[in-house]
XYZ file of C-alpha atoms in Angstrom:
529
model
C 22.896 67.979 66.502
C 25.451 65.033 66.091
C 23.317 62.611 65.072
C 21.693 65.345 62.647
C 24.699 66.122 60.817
C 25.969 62.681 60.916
C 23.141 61.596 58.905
C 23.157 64.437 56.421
C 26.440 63.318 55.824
C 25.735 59.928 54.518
C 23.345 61.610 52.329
C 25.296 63.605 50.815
C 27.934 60.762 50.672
C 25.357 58.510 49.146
C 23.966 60.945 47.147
C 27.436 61.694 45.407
C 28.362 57.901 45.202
C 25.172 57.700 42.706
C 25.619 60.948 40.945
C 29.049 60.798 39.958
C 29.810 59.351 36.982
C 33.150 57.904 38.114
C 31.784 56.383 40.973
C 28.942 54.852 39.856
C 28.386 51.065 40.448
C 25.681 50.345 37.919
C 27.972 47.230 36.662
C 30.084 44.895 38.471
C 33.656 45.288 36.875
C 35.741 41.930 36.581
C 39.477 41.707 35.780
C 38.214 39.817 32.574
C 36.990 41.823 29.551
C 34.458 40.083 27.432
C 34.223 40.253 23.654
C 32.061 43.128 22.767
C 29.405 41.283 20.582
C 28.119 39.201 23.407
C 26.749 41.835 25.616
C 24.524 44.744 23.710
C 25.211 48.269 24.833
C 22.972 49.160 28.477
C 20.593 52.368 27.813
C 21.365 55.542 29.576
C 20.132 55.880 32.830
C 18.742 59.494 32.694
C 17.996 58.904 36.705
C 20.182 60.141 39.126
C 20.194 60.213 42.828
C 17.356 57.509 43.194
C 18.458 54.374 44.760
C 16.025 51.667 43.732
C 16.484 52.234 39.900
C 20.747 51.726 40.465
C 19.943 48.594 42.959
C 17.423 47.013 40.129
C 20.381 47.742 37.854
C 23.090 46.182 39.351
C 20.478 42.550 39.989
C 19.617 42.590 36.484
C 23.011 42.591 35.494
C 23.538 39.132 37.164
C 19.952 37.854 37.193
C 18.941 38.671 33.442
C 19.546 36.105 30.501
C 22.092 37.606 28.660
C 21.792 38.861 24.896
C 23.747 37.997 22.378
C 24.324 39.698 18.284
C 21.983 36.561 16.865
C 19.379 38.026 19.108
C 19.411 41.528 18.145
C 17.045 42.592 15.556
C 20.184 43.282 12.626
C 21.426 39.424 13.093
C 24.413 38.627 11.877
C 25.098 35.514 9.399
C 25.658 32.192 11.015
C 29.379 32.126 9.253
C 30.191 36.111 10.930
C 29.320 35.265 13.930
C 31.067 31.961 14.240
C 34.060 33.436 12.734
C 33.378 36.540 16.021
C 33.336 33.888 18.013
C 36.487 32.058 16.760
C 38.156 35.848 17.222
C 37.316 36.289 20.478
C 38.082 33.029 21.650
C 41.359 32.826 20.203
C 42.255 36.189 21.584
C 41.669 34.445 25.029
C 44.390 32.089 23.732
C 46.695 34.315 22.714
C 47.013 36.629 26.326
C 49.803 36.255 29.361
C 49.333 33.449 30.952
C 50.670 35.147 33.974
C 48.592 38.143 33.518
C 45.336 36.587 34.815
C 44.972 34.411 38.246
C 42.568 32.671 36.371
C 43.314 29.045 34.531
C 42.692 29.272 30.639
C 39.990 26.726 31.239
C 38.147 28.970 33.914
C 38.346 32.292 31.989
C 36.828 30.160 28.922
C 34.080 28.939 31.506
C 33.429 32.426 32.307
C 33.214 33.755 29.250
C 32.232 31.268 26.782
C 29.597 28.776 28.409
C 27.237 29.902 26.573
C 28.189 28.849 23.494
C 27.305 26.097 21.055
C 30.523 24.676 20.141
C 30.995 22.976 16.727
C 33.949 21.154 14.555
C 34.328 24.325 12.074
C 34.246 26.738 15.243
C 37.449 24.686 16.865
C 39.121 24.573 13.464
C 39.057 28.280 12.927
C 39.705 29.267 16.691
C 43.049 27.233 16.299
C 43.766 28.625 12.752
C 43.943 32.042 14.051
C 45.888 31.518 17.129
C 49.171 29.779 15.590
C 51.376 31.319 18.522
C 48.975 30.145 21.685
C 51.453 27.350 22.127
C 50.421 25.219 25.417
C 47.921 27.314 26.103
C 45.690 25.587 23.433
C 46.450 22.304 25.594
C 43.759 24.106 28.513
C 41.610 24.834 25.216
C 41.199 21.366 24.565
C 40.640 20.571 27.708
C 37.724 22.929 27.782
C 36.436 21.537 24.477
C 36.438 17.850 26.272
C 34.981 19.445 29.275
C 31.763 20.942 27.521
C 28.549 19.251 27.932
C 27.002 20.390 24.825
C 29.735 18.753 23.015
C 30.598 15.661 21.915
C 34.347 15.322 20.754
C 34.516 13.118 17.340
C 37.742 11.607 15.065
C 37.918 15.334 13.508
C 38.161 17.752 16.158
C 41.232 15.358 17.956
C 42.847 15.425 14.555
C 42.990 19.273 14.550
C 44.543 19.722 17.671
C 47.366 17.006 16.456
C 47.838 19.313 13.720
C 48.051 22.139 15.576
C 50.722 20.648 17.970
C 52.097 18.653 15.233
C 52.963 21.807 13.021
C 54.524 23.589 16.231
C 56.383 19.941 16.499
C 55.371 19.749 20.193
C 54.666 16.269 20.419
C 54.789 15.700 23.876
C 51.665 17.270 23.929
C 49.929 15.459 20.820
C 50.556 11.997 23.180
C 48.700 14.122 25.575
C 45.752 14.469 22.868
C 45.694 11.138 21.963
C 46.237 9.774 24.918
C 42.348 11.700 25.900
C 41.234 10.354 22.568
C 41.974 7.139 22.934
C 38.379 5.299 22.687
C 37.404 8.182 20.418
C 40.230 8.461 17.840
C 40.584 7.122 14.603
C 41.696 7.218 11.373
C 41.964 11.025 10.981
C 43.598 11.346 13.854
C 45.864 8.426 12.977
C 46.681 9.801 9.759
C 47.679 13.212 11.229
C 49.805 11.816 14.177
C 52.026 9.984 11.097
C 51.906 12.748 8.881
C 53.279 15.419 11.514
C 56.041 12.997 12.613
C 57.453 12.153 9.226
C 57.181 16.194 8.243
C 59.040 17.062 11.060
C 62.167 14.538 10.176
C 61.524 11.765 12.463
C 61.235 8.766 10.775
C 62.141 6.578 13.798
C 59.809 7.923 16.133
C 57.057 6.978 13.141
C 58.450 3.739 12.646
C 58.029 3.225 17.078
C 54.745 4.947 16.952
C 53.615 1.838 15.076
C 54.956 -0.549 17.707
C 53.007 1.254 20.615
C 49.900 2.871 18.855
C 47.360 -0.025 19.403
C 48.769 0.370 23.366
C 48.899 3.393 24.347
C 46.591 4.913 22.151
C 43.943 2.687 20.895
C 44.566 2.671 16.899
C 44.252 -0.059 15.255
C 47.625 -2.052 14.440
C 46.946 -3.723 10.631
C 47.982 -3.318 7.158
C 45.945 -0.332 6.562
C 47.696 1.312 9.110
C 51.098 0.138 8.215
C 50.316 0.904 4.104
C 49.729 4.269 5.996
C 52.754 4.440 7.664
C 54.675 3.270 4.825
C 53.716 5.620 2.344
C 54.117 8.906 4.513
C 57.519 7.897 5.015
C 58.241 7.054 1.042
C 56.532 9.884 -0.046
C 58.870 12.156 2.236
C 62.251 11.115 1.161
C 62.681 8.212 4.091
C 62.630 5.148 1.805
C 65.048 3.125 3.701
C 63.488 3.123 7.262
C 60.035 2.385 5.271
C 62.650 -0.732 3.604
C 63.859 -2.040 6.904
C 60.214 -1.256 8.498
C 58.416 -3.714 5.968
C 61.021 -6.540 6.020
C 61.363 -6.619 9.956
C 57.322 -7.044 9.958
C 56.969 -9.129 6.710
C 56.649 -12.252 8.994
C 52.990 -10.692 10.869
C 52.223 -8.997 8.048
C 53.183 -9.924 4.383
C 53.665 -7.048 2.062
C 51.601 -7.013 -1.163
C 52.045 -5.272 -4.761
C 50.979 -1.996 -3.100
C 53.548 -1.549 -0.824
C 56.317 -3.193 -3.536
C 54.821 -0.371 -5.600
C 56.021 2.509 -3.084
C 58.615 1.255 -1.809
C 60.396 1.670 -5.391
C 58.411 5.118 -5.840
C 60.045 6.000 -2.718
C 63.474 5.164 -3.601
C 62.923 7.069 -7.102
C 61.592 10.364 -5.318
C 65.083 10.182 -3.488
C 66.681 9.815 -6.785
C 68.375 6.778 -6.216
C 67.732 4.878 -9.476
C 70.415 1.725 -8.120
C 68.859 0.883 -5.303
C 65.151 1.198 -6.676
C 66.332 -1.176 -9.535
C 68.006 -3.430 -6.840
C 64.737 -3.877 -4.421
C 62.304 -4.291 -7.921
C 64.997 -7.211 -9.178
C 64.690 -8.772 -5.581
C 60.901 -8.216 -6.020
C 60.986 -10.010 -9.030
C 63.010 -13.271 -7.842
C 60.246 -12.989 -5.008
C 57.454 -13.592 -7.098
C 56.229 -9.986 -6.908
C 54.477 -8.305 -10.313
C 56.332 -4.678 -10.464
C 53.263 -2.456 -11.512
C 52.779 0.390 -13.904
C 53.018 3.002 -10.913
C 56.794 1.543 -10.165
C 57.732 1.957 -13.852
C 56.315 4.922 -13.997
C 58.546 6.106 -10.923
C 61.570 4.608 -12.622
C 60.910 6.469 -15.856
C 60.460 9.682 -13.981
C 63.937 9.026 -11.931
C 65.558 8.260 -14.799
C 64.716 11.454 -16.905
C 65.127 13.306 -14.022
C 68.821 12.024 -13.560
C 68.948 13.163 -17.454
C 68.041 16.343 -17.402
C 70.526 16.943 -14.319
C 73.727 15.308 -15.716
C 73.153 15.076 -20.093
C 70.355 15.910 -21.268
C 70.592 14.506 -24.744
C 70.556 11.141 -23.268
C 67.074 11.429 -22.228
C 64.802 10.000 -24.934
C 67.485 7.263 -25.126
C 67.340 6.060 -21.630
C 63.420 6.514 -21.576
C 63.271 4.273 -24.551
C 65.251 1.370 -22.538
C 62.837 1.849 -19.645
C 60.049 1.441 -21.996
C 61.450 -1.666 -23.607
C 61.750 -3.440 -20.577
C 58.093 -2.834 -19.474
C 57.231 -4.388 -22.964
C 59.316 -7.335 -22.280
C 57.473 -7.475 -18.606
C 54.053 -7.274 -20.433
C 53.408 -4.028 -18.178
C 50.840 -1.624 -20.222
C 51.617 1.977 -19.946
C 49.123 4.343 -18.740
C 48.361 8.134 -19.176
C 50.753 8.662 -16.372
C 53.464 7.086 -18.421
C 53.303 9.166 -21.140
C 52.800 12.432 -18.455
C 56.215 11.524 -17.343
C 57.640 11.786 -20.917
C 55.668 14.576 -21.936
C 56.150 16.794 -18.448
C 60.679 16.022 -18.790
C 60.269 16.544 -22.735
C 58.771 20.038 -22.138
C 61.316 21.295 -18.961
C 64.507 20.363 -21.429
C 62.916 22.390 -24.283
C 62.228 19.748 -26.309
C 58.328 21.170 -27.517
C 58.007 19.356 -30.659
C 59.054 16.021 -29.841
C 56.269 16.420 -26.956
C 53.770 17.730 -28.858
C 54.524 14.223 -31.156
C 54.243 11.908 -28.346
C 50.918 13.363 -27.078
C 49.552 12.630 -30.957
C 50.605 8.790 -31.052
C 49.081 8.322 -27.695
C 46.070 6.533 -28.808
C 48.334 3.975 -30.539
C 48.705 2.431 -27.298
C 44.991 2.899 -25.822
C 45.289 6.066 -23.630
C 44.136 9.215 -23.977
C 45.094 12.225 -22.247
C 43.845 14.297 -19.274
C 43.654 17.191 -17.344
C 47.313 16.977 -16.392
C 48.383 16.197 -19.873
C 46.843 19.587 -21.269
C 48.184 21.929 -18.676
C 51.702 21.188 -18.967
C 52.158 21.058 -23.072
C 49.564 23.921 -22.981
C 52.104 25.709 -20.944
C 55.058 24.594 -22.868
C 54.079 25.759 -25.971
C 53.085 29.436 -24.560
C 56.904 29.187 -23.394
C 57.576 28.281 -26.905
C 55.779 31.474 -27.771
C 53.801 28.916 -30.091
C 50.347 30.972 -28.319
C 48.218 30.296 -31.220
C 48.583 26.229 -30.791
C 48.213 26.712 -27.262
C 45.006 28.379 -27.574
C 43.945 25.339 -29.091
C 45.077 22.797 -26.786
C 42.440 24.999 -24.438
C 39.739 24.716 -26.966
C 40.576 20.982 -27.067
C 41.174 20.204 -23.509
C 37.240 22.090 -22.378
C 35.709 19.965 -25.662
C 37.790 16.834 -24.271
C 35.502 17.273 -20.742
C 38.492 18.874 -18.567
C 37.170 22.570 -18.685
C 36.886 22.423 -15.098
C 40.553 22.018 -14.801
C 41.239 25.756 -16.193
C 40.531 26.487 -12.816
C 42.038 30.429 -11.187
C 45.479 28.912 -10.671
C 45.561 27.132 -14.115
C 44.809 30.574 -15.960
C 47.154 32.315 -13.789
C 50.031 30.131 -14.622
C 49.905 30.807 -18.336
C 49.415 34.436 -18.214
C 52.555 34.453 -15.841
C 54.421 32.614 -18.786
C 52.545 34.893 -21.076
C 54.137 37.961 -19.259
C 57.276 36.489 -18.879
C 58.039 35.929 -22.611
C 56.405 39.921 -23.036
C 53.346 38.648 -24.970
C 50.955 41.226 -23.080
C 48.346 41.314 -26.143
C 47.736 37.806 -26.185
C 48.257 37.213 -21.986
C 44.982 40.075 -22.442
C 43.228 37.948 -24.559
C 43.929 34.700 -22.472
C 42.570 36.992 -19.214
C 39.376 37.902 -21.254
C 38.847 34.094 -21.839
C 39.393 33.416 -17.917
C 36.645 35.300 -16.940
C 34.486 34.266 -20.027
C 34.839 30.864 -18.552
C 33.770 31.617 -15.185
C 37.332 31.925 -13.141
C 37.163 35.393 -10.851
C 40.748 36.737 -11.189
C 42.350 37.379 -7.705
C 44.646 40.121 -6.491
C 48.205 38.494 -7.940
C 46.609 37.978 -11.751
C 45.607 41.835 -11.415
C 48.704 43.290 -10.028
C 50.534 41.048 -12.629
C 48.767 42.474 -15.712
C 48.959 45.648 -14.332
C 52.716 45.654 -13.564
C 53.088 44.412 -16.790
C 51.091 46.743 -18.784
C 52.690 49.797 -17.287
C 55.969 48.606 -17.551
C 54.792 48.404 -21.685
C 53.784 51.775 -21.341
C 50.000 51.154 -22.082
C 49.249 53.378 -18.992
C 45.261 54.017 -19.638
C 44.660 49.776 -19.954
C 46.053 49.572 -16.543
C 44.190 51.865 -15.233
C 40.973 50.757 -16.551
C 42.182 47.557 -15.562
C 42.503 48.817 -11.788
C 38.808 50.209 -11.751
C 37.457 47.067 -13.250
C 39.139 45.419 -9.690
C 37.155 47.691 -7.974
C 33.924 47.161 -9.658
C 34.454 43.513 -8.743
C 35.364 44.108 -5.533
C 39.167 42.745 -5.595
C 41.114 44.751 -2.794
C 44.030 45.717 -5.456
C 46.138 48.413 -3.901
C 47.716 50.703 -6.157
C 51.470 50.620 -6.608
C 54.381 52.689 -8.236
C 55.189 50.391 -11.135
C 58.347 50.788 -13.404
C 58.424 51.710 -16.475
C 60.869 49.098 -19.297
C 63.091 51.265 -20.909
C 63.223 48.793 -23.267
C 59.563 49.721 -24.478
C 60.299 53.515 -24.217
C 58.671 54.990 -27.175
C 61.556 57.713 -28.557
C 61.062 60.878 -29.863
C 60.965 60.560 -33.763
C 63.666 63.313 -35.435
C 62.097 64.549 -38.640
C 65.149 64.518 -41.138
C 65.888 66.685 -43.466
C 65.898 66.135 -46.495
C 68.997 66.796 -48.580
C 68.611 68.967 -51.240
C 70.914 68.619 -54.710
C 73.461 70.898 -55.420
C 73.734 72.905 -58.216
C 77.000 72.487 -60.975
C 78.027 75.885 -59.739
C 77.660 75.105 -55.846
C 79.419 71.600 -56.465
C 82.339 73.794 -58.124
C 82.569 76.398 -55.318
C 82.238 73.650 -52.506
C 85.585 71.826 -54.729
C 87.205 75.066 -54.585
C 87.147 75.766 -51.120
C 88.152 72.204 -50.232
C 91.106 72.990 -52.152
C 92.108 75.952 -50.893
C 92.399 74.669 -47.392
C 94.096 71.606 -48.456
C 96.916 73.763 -50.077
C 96.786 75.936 -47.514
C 97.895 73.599 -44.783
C 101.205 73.362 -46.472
C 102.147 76.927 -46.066
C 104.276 77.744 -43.057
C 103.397 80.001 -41.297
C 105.421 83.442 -40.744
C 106.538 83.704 -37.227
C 106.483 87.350 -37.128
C 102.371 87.274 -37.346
C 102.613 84.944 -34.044
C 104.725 87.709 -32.473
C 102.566 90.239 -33.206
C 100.198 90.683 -30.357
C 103.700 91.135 -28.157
């Protein structure tokens, strides 16, 4: 009887462990949740209470090839999945460290060996997980780790961004320091770029010394041009100064680096000691180039504009005397310079002048040319000649500069001066030319229109968003009361009195004026006593 009810016991025991839903073990359960889109959804087992189907289940789960959302019959474009993957992957990134007992490396073996990894895949996985911090560190160890995967110049440049931009540089030696027979100029270029962004100028004038070391790069003239013009271009002229003339004797500047050093001494507005290092460049035997006169010119109206204006074309005209006298031609960028201070002190006309004579000395303008007198005379509220320098720039060949943000910056200027009828007109010709207006240039002309009270246009301006499919979200904009239509009072019109109204209306007035001589008695005050 014992061993009778013992054994209908387990029956029953196994019999409820498989018909239970919450005890069911159809599928292993690990601490680790996978994404979603790599496993498709199991049928329902309509079974219950029969052993072999839930055994065969629970094998298959480990012993089948598993099934991902490019398999499925509805596949998804190479571009959504990648970017799925590049989710789910950077979610991984972004947990507790402490939360798993797992290494970031072997929960991304677990759930991610299966994929094909490429460049654009390890750009976007470290795009969208900017707070990871070290954790992307056991990321690229993974990536190194893969053996579908071969690591190039490109993908080791991304991950020095990424560190560089969190200014964790301990760990970008770390990167290059595993990149060192595959790194190269990418990479390179990144390292020096993140170091002089993040204000250290000495550590990128060291990294030089030890880069062909420690790292591998290659230590030449290419890379120290490199070095040399991060460091100009980013306000650190003097330690790219002292950088050149300690290492003059291995290797011997040329007009090119000359060139930037006095363009980096101009961007940090100091016009003395640009002037001094170009006079010493001269007694050197150096040739000072267009693009160092051109930096001079721009320091100089720059300097102008700050302290008197009026001195500006004055001043110019001295810088462009001596590159006469030095025989140096001037370019288009020369007369940008003039043209691009001329406009920001106001001074429209004079601009508009100078861009006519510039085929008297062989140039011609472009792209960058256009935009900014195009812009300075819708400032003006000169639209009509702007229009045509639009007309003149696409027939010049430099339509593809009207590009979104082109068009964008002169209907803001359009809007800002109230022109709303002509910034209309300028949208109509954006999207005649091609240019698919974003979000901002709608919620701009919509703001704007409301706040003129033309209430229907922005609304038919908000479904037209739609229609395009631009996710504009509607807002509670203001109305000007400067553009408040008021109610019009009909006035009356006076009619002309008559000889014997004008008489009586005389008579009257003279009765009270006589009248307001007359004392009055006091008794009639005490009367209602």
């Amino acid at each position: 009887m014992r061993r009778l009810s013992t054994a209908k016991q387990l029956q029953f025991i196994f019999l409820r462990c498989f018909s239970q839903q919450p005890h069911r073990l159809v599928h292993p359960q690990f601490s680790l949740s996978k994404p979603s889109f790599l496993y498709p959804p199991q049928p329902h087992q309509n079974r219950r209470h029969h052993f072999p189907d839930a055994y065969s289940l629970y094998h298959l789960s480990f012993l089948s090839p598993r099934h991902f959302s490019s398999d499925t019959e509805t596949a998804a474009p190479p571009e959504n999945l990648d970017e799925e993957i590049a989710r789910a992957i950077s979610s991984e990134l972004l947990k507790d460290p402490n939360s798993d007992s797992l290494s970031i490396t072997q929960r991304l073996d677990l759930n991610f060996s299966h994929i094909n990894l490429t460049p654009s895949l390890v750009l976007q996985t470290l795009n969208l997980s900017p707070d990871a911090g070290r954790t992307v560190m056991g990321f690229h160890k993974w990536v190194l780790s893969r053996p579908n995967f071969k690591p190039t110049d490109e993908t080791f440049s991304y991950f020095v961004d990424y560190f560089g931009r969190r200014k964790d540089f301990k760990a970008t030696h770390d990167v290059l320091v595993d990149g060192r027979r595959v790194a190269g100029a990418k990479t390179l270029e990144s390292s020096v770029d993140r170091l002089v962004r993040a204000g250290r100028p000495a550590q990128a004038v060291s990294f030089f010394e030890k880069m062909e070391k420690q790292y591998g790069f290659a230590r030449n003239s290419q890379s120290l041009k490199l070095i040399v013009t991060n460091l100009c271009e980013n306000g650190f002229a003097s330690y790219a100064e002292k950088m050149v003339k300690s290492l003059a004797i291995e290797f011997f500047p040329d007009e090119y680096i000359c060139d930037v050093l006095i363009k980096g001494w101009c961007l940090d507005g100091k016009l003395n000691e640009a002037r001094r290092l170009a006079g010493e460049m001269h007694r050197g035997g150096f040739e000072i180039g267009t693009v160092a006169y051109n930096a001079i010119l721009d320091c100089v109206c720059k300097l102008c504009r700050k302290k008197d204006p009026f001195r500006l074309q004055s001043e110019a005209e001295t810088v462009l005397l001596d590159m006469d006298v030095a025989g140096v031609p001037r370019n288009v960028e020369t007369f940008n310079v003039l043209i691009a201070n001329l406009c920001k002190i106001r001074k429209t006309e004079d601009a508009v002048k100078l861009f006519d004579r510039m085929g008297e000395w062989g140039c011609y303008p472009n792209e960058t040319t256009f935009l900014v007198l195009t812009r300075s005379l819708y400032q003006a509220a000169r639209t009509g000649e702007g229009d045509e320098k639009i007309d003149r720039m696409k027939s010049a060949g430099f339509g593809e500069a009207l590009d979104k943000k082109a068009y964008y910056g002169f209907l803001k200027i359009l809007c800002g001066i109230e022109r709303i009828d002509h910034a209309m007109s300028v949208f109509a010709k954006m999207k005649e030319d091609g240019c698919n207006p974003g979000i901002k240039t709608y919620d701009l002309l919509m703001g704007k229109l409301v706040a003129h009270g033309h209430v229907d246009k922005a609304n038919a301006l908000f479904k037209e968003a739609e229609s395009r499919g631009v996710p504009v979200t509607p807002k509670a904009y203001k109305l000007d009361p400067r553009f408040v239509k008021k109610a019009t009072v009909e006035k009356k019109e006076r009619k002309r009195e008559t000889l014997p109204e004008k008489m009586a209306r005389k008579r009257r007035r003279l009765k009270q004026i006589r009248l307001s001589f007359v004392k009055k008695p006091k008794g009639m005050m005490r009367r209602a006593f």
